Short mmCIF file of C-alpha atoms and ligand atoms in Angstrom, two decimals:
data_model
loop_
_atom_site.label_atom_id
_atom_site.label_comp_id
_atom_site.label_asym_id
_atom_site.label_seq_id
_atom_site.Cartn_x
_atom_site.Cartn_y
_atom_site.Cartn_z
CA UNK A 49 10.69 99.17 -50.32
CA UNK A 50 11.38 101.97 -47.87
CA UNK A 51 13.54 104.68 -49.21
CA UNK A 52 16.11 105.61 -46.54
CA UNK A 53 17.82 109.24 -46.12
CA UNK A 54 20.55 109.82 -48.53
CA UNK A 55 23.76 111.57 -46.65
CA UNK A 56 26.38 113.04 -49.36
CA UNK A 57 29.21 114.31 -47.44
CA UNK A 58 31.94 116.47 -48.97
CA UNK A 59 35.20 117.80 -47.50
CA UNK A 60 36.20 121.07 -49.10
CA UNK A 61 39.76 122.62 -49.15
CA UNK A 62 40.60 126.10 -51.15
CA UNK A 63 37.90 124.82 -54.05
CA UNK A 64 36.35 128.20 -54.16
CA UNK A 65 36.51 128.39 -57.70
CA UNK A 66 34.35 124.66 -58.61
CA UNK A 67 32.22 125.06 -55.50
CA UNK A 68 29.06 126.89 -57.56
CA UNK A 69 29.12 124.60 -60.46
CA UNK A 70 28.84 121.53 -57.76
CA UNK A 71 26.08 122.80 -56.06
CA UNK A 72 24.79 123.47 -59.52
CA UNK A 73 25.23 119.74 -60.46
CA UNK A 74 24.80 117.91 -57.49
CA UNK A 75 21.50 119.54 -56.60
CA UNK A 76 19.51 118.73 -59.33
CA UNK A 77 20.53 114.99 -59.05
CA UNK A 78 19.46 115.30 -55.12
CA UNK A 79 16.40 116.46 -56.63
CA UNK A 80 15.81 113.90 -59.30
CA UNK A 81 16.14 111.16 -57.03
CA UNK A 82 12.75 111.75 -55.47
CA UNK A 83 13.35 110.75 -51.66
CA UNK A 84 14.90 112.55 -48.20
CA UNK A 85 18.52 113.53 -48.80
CA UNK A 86 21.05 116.08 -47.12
CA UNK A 87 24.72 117.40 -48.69
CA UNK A 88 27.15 117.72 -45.68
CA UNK A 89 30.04 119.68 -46.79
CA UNK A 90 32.84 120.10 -44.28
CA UNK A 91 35.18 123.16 -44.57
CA UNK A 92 38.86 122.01 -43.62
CA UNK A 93 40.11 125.17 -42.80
CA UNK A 94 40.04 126.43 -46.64
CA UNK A 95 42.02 129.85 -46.84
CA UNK A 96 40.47 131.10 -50.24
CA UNK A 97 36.29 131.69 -50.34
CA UNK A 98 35.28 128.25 -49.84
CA UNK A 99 33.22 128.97 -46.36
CA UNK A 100 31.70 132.01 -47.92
CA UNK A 101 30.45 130.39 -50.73
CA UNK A 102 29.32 127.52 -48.78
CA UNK A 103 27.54 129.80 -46.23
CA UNK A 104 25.99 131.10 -49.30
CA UNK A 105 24.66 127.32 -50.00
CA UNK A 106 23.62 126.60 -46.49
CA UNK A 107 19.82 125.84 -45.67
CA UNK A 108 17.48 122.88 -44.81
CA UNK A 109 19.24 120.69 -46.77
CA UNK A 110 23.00 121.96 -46.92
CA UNK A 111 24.87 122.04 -43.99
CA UNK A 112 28.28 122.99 -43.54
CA UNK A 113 30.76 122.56 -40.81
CA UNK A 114 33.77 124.74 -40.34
CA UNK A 115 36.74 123.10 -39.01
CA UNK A 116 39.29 125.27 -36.78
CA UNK A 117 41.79 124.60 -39.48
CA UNK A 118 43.08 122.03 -41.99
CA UNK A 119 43.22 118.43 -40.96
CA UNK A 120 43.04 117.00 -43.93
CA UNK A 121 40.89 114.95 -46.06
CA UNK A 122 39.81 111.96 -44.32
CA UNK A 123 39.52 113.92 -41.20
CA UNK A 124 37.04 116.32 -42.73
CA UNK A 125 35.26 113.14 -43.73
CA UNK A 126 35.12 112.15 -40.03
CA UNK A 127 33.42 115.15 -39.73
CA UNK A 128 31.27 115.02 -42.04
CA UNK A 129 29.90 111.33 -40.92
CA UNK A 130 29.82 112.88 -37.64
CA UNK A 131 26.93 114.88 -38.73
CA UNK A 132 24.83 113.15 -40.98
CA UNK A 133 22.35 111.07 -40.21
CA UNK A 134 21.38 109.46 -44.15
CA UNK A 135 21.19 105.74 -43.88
CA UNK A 136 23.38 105.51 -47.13
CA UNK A 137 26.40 107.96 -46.69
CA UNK A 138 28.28 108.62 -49.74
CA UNK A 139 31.16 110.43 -50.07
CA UNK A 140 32.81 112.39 -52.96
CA UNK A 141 35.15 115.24 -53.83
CA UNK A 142 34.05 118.54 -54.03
CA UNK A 143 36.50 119.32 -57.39
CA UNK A 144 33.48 117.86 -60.09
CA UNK A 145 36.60 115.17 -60.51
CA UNK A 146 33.63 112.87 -59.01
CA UNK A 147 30.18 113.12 -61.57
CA UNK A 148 27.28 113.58 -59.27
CA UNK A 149 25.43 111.77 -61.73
CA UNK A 150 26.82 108.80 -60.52
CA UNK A 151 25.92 108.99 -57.28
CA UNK A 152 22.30 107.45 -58.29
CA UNK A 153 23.20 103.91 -59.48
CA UNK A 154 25.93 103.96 -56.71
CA UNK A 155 22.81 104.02 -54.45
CA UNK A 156 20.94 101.46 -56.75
CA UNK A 157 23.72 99.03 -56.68
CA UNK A 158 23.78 99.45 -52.64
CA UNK A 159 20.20 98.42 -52.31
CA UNK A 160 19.38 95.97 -55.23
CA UNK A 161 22.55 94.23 -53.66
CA UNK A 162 22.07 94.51 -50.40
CA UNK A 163 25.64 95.63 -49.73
CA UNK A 164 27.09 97.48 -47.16
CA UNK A 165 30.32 99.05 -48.55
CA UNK A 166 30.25 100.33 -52.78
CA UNK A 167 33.33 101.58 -54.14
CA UNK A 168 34.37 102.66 -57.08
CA UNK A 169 36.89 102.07 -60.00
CA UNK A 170 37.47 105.45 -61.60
CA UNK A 171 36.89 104.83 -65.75
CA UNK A 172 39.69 106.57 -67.72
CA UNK A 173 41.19 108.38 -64.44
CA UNK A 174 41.91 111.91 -65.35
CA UNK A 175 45.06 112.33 -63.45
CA UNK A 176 49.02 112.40 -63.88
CA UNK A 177 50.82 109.48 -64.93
CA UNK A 178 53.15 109.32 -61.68
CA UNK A 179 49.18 108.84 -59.18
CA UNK A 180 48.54 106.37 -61.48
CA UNK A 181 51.45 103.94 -61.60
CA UNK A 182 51.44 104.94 -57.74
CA UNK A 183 48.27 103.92 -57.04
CA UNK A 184 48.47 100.89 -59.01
CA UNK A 185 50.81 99.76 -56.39
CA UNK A 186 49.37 101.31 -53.43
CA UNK A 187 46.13 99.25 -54.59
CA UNK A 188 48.14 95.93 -54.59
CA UNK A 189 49.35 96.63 -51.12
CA UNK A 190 45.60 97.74 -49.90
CA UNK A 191 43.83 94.33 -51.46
CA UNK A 192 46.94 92.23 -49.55
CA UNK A 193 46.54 94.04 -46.29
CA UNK A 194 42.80 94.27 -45.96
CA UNK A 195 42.29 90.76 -47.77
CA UNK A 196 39.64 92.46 -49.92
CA UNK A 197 39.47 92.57 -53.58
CA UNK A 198 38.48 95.66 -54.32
CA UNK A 199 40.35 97.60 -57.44
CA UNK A 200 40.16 101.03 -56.81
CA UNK A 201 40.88 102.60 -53.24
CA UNK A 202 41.88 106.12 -53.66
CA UNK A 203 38.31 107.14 -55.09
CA UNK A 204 36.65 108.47 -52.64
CA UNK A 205 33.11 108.43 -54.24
CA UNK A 206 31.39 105.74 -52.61
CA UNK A 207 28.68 104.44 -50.74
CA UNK A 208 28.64 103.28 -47.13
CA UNK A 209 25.64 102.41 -44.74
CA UNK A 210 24.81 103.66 -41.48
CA UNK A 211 25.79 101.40 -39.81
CA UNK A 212 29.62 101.08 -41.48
CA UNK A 213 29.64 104.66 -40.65
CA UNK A 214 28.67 104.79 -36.89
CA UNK A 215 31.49 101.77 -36.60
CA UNK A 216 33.94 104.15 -38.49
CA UNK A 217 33.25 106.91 -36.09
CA UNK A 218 33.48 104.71 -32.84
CA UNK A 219 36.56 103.56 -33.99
CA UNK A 220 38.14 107.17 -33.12
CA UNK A 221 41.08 106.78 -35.09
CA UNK A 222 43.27 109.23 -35.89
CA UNK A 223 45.65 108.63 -38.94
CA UNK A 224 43.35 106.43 -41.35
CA UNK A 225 42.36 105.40 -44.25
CA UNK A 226 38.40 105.70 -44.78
CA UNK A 227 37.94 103.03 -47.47
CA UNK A 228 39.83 100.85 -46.09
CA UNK A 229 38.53 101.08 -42.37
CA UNK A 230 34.87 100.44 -43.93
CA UNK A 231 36.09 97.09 -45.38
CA UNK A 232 36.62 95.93 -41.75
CA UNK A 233 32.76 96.58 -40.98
CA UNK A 234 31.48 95.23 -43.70
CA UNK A 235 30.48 91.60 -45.28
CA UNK A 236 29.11 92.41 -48.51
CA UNK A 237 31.21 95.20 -50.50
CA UNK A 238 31.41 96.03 -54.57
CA UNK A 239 32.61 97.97 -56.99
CA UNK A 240 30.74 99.61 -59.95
CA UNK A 241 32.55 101.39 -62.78
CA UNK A 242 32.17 105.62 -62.86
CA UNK A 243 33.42 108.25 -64.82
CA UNK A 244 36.28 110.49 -64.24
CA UNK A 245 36.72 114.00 -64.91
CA UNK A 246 39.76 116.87 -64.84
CA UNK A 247 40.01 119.14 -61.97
CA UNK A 248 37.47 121.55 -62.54
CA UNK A 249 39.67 124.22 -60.97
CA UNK A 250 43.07 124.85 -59.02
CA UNK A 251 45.84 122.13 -58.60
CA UNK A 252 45.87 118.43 -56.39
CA UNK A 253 45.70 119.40 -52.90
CA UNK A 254 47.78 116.48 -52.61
CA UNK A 255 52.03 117.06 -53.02
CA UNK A 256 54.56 114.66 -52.97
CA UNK A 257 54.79 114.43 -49.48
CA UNK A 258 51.47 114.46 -48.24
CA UNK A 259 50.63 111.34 -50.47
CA UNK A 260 53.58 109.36 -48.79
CA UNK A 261 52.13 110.54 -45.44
CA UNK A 262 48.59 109.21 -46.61
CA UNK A 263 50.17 105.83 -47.62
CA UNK A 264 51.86 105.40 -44.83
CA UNK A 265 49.14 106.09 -42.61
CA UNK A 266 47.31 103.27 -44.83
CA UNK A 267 49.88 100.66 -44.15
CA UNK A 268 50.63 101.48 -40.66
CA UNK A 269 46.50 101.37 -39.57
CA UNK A 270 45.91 98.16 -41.16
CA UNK A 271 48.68 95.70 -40.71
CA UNK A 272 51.52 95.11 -38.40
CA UNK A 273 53.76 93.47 -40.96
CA UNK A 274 56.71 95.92 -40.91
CA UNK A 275 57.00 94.55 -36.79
CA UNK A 276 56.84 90.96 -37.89
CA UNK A 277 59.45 91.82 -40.43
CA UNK A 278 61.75 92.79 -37.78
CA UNK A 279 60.83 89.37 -35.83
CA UNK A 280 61.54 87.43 -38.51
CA UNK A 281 65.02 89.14 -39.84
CA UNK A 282 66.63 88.85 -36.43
CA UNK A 283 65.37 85.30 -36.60
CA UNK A 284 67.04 84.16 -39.41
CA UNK A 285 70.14 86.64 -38.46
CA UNK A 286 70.47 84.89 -35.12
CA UNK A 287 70.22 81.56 -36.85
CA UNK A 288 72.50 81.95 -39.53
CA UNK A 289 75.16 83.41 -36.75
CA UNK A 290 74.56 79.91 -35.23
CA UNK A 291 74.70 78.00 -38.04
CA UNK A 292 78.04 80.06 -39.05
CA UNK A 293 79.58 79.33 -35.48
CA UNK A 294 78.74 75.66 -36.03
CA UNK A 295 80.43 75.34 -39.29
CA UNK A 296 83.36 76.78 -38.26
CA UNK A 297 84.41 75.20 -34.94
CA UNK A 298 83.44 71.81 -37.28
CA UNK A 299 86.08 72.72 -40.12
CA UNK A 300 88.51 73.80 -37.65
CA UNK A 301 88.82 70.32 -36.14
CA UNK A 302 89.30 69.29 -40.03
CA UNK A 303 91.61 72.41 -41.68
CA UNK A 304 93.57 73.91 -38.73
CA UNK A 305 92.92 77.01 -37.22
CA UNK A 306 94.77 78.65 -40.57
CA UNK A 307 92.00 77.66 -42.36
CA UNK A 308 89.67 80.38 -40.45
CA UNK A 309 91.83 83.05 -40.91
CA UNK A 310 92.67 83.28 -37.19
CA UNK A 311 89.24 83.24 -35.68
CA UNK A 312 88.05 86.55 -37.77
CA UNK A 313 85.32 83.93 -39.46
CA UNK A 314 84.50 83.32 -35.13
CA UNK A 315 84.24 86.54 -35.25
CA UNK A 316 81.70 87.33 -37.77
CA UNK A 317 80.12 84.46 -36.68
CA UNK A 318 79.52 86.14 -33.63
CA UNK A 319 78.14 89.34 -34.69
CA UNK A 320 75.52 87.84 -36.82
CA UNK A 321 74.92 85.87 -33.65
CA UNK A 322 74.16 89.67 -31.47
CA UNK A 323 72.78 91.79 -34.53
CA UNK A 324 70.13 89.16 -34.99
CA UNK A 325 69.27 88.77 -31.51
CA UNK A 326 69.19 92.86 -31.36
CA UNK A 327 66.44 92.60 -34.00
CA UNK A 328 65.37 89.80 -32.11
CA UNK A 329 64.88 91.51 -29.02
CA UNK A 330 63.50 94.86 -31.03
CA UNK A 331 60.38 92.91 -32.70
CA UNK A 332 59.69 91.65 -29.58
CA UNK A 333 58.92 94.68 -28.40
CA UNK A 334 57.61 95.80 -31.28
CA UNK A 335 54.61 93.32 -31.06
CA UNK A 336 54.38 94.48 -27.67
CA UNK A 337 54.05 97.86 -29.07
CA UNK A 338 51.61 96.61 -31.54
CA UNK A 339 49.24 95.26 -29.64
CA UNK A 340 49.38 98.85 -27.37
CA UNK A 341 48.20 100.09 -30.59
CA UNK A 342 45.62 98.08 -31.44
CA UNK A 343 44.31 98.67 -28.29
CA UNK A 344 45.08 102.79 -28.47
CA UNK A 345 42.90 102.86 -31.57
CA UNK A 346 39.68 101.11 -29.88
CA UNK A 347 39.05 99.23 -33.57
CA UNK A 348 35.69 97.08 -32.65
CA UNK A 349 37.13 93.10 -32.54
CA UNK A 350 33.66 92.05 -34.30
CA UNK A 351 31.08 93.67 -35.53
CA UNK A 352 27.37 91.69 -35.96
CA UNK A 353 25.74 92.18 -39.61
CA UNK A 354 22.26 90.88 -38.86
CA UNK A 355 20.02 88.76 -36.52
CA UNK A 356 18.03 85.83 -37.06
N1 UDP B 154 40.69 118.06 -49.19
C1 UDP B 154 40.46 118.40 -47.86
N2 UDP B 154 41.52 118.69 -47.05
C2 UDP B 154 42.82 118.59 -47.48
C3 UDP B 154 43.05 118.19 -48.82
C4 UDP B 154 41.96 117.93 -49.64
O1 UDP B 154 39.32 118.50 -47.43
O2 UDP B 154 43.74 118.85 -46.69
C5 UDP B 154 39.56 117.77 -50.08
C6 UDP B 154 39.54 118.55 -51.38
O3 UDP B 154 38.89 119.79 -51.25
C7 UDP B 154 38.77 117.62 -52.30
C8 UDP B 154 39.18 116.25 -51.80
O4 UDP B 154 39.63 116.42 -50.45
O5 UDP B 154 37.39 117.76 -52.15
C9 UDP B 154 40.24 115.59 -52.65
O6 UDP B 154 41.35 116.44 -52.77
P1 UDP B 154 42.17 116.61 -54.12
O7 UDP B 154 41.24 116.79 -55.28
O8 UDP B 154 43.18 117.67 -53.92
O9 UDP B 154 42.91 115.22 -54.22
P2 UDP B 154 43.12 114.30 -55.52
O10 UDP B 154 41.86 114.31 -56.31
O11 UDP B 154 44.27 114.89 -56.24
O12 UDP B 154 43.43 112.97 -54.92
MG1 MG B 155 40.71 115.72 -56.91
#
């Protein structure tokens, strides 16, 4: 079988202190695997001695981009794909939280299977209690909105093809989700079990608030659900205000107009009647809005796996 280039792209941020020890792992593992391979790592505007120490690292087959300043993760991955030309890109962290020694049967699986898309389920995840029980959830909503049953989706050490990648970049979007956008591109995706490791240096990039940000970028990319949601309450709103009205004006003819408390009942009747058609009127436009989006982030509608 024809061995195809191997593209490992990295996005650094202030990692100065683990950066020698991954060259120092990952390269012998390049090495090992015996065919053409090339480690992109993309600077994302580190302010420690990241770029130096990359600079240090770059040659034939390290290259490293510098980014103006710090975009963040996945766009540092954009980056990255943007210049690498492997036919299997695979992406990890540069904190050694991802083994490179993985990174072989990640590749294996990829072409004994034939798949386009490998992720990964992190084995005994070596991080605070709070990502976990966060990400359990977050993985829940990921499997419901992308309709694929994958396990893991916040480890970023996986495999993607060339052509999953090229699709990723056309798309040109600007708040995503990587493993989730390659799911749209792809027919046949796995997972394989890896190992899981501590930081080898410094603290999460990741606070509080930039993981809600990330999240919400997730959800907001890949389904228009909260939209419906406002369809559908003014809906039932509007209805029930009907519904309401009906009831009333019925018992009335029965209890006197005592019985409704002097038309106050009409009255709420009413305003269910105009707050639902507000939210009515608001998901309306919101689909409107939706579809503006859709078409804002150029997503391809189809994309062709093969020929016969
Ligand atoms: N990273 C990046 N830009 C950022 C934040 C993080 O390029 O703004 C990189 C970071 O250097 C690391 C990877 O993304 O290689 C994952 O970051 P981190 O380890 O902080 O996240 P966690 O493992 O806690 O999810
Ligand atoms: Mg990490």
């Amino acid at each position: 079988m024809d061995l195809g280039k191997i593209s490992i792209v990295i996005p650094v941020y202030n990692e100065e202190q683990g950066l020698r020890m991954l060259f120092e792992q990952l390269i012998p593992v390049m090495e090992g695997m015996r065919r053409e391979y090339e480690i992109v790592l993309v600077d994302d505007g580190s302010t420690d001695g990241s770029l130096e120490v990359l600079q240090e690292h770059a040659g034939e087959k390290v290259r490293v981009v510098e980014l103006m300043r710090n975009y963040g993760q996945h766009a540092a991955v954009f980056a990255g794909f943007e210049s690498s030309d492997g036919d299997i890109v695979v992406t990890m962290d540069a904190d050694l939280q991802n083994p490179p020694r993985e990174i072989p049967r990640l590749v294996q699986t990829m072409e004994e299977g034939d798949y386009e898309v490998v992720g990964t389920i992190r084995a005994c995840r070596k991080d605070t209690t709070f990502r976990k029980v966060t990400s359990r959830m977050v993985n829940a909503v990921t499997r419901k909105i992308t309709g694929v049953d994958l396990h893991d989706w916040g480890c970023m050490l996986r495999a993607y093809r060339r052509h999953v990648v090229e699709r990723m970049v056309g798309s040109r979007e600007h708040s995503t989700f990587i493993p989730a956008l390659a799911t749209t591109f792809a027919k046949r995706i796995t997972e394989i079990e890896v190992s899981h490791a501590d930081r080898f240096a410094g603290e999460s990039n990741y606070s509080f608030a930039k993981l809600v940000s990330l999240h919400f970028d997730l959800i907001t990319s890949f389904s228009e659900f909260p939209l419906k949601l406002m369809l559908y309450t003014g809906f039932f709103l509007a209805l029930f205000g009907v519904g309401f009205g009906a009831f009333l004006s019925v018992a009335r003819l029965y209890f006197g107009a005592s019985w409704a408390a002097e038309g106050v009942f009409t009255l709420f009747a009413v305003m269910f009647f105009l707050v639902g058609a507000q939210f009515f009127a608001f998901g309306i436009m919101g689909e409107y809005v939706g579809r503006i989006y859709r078409e804002v982030k150029r997503r391809p509608s189809y994309t062709i796996r093969r020929i016969y």
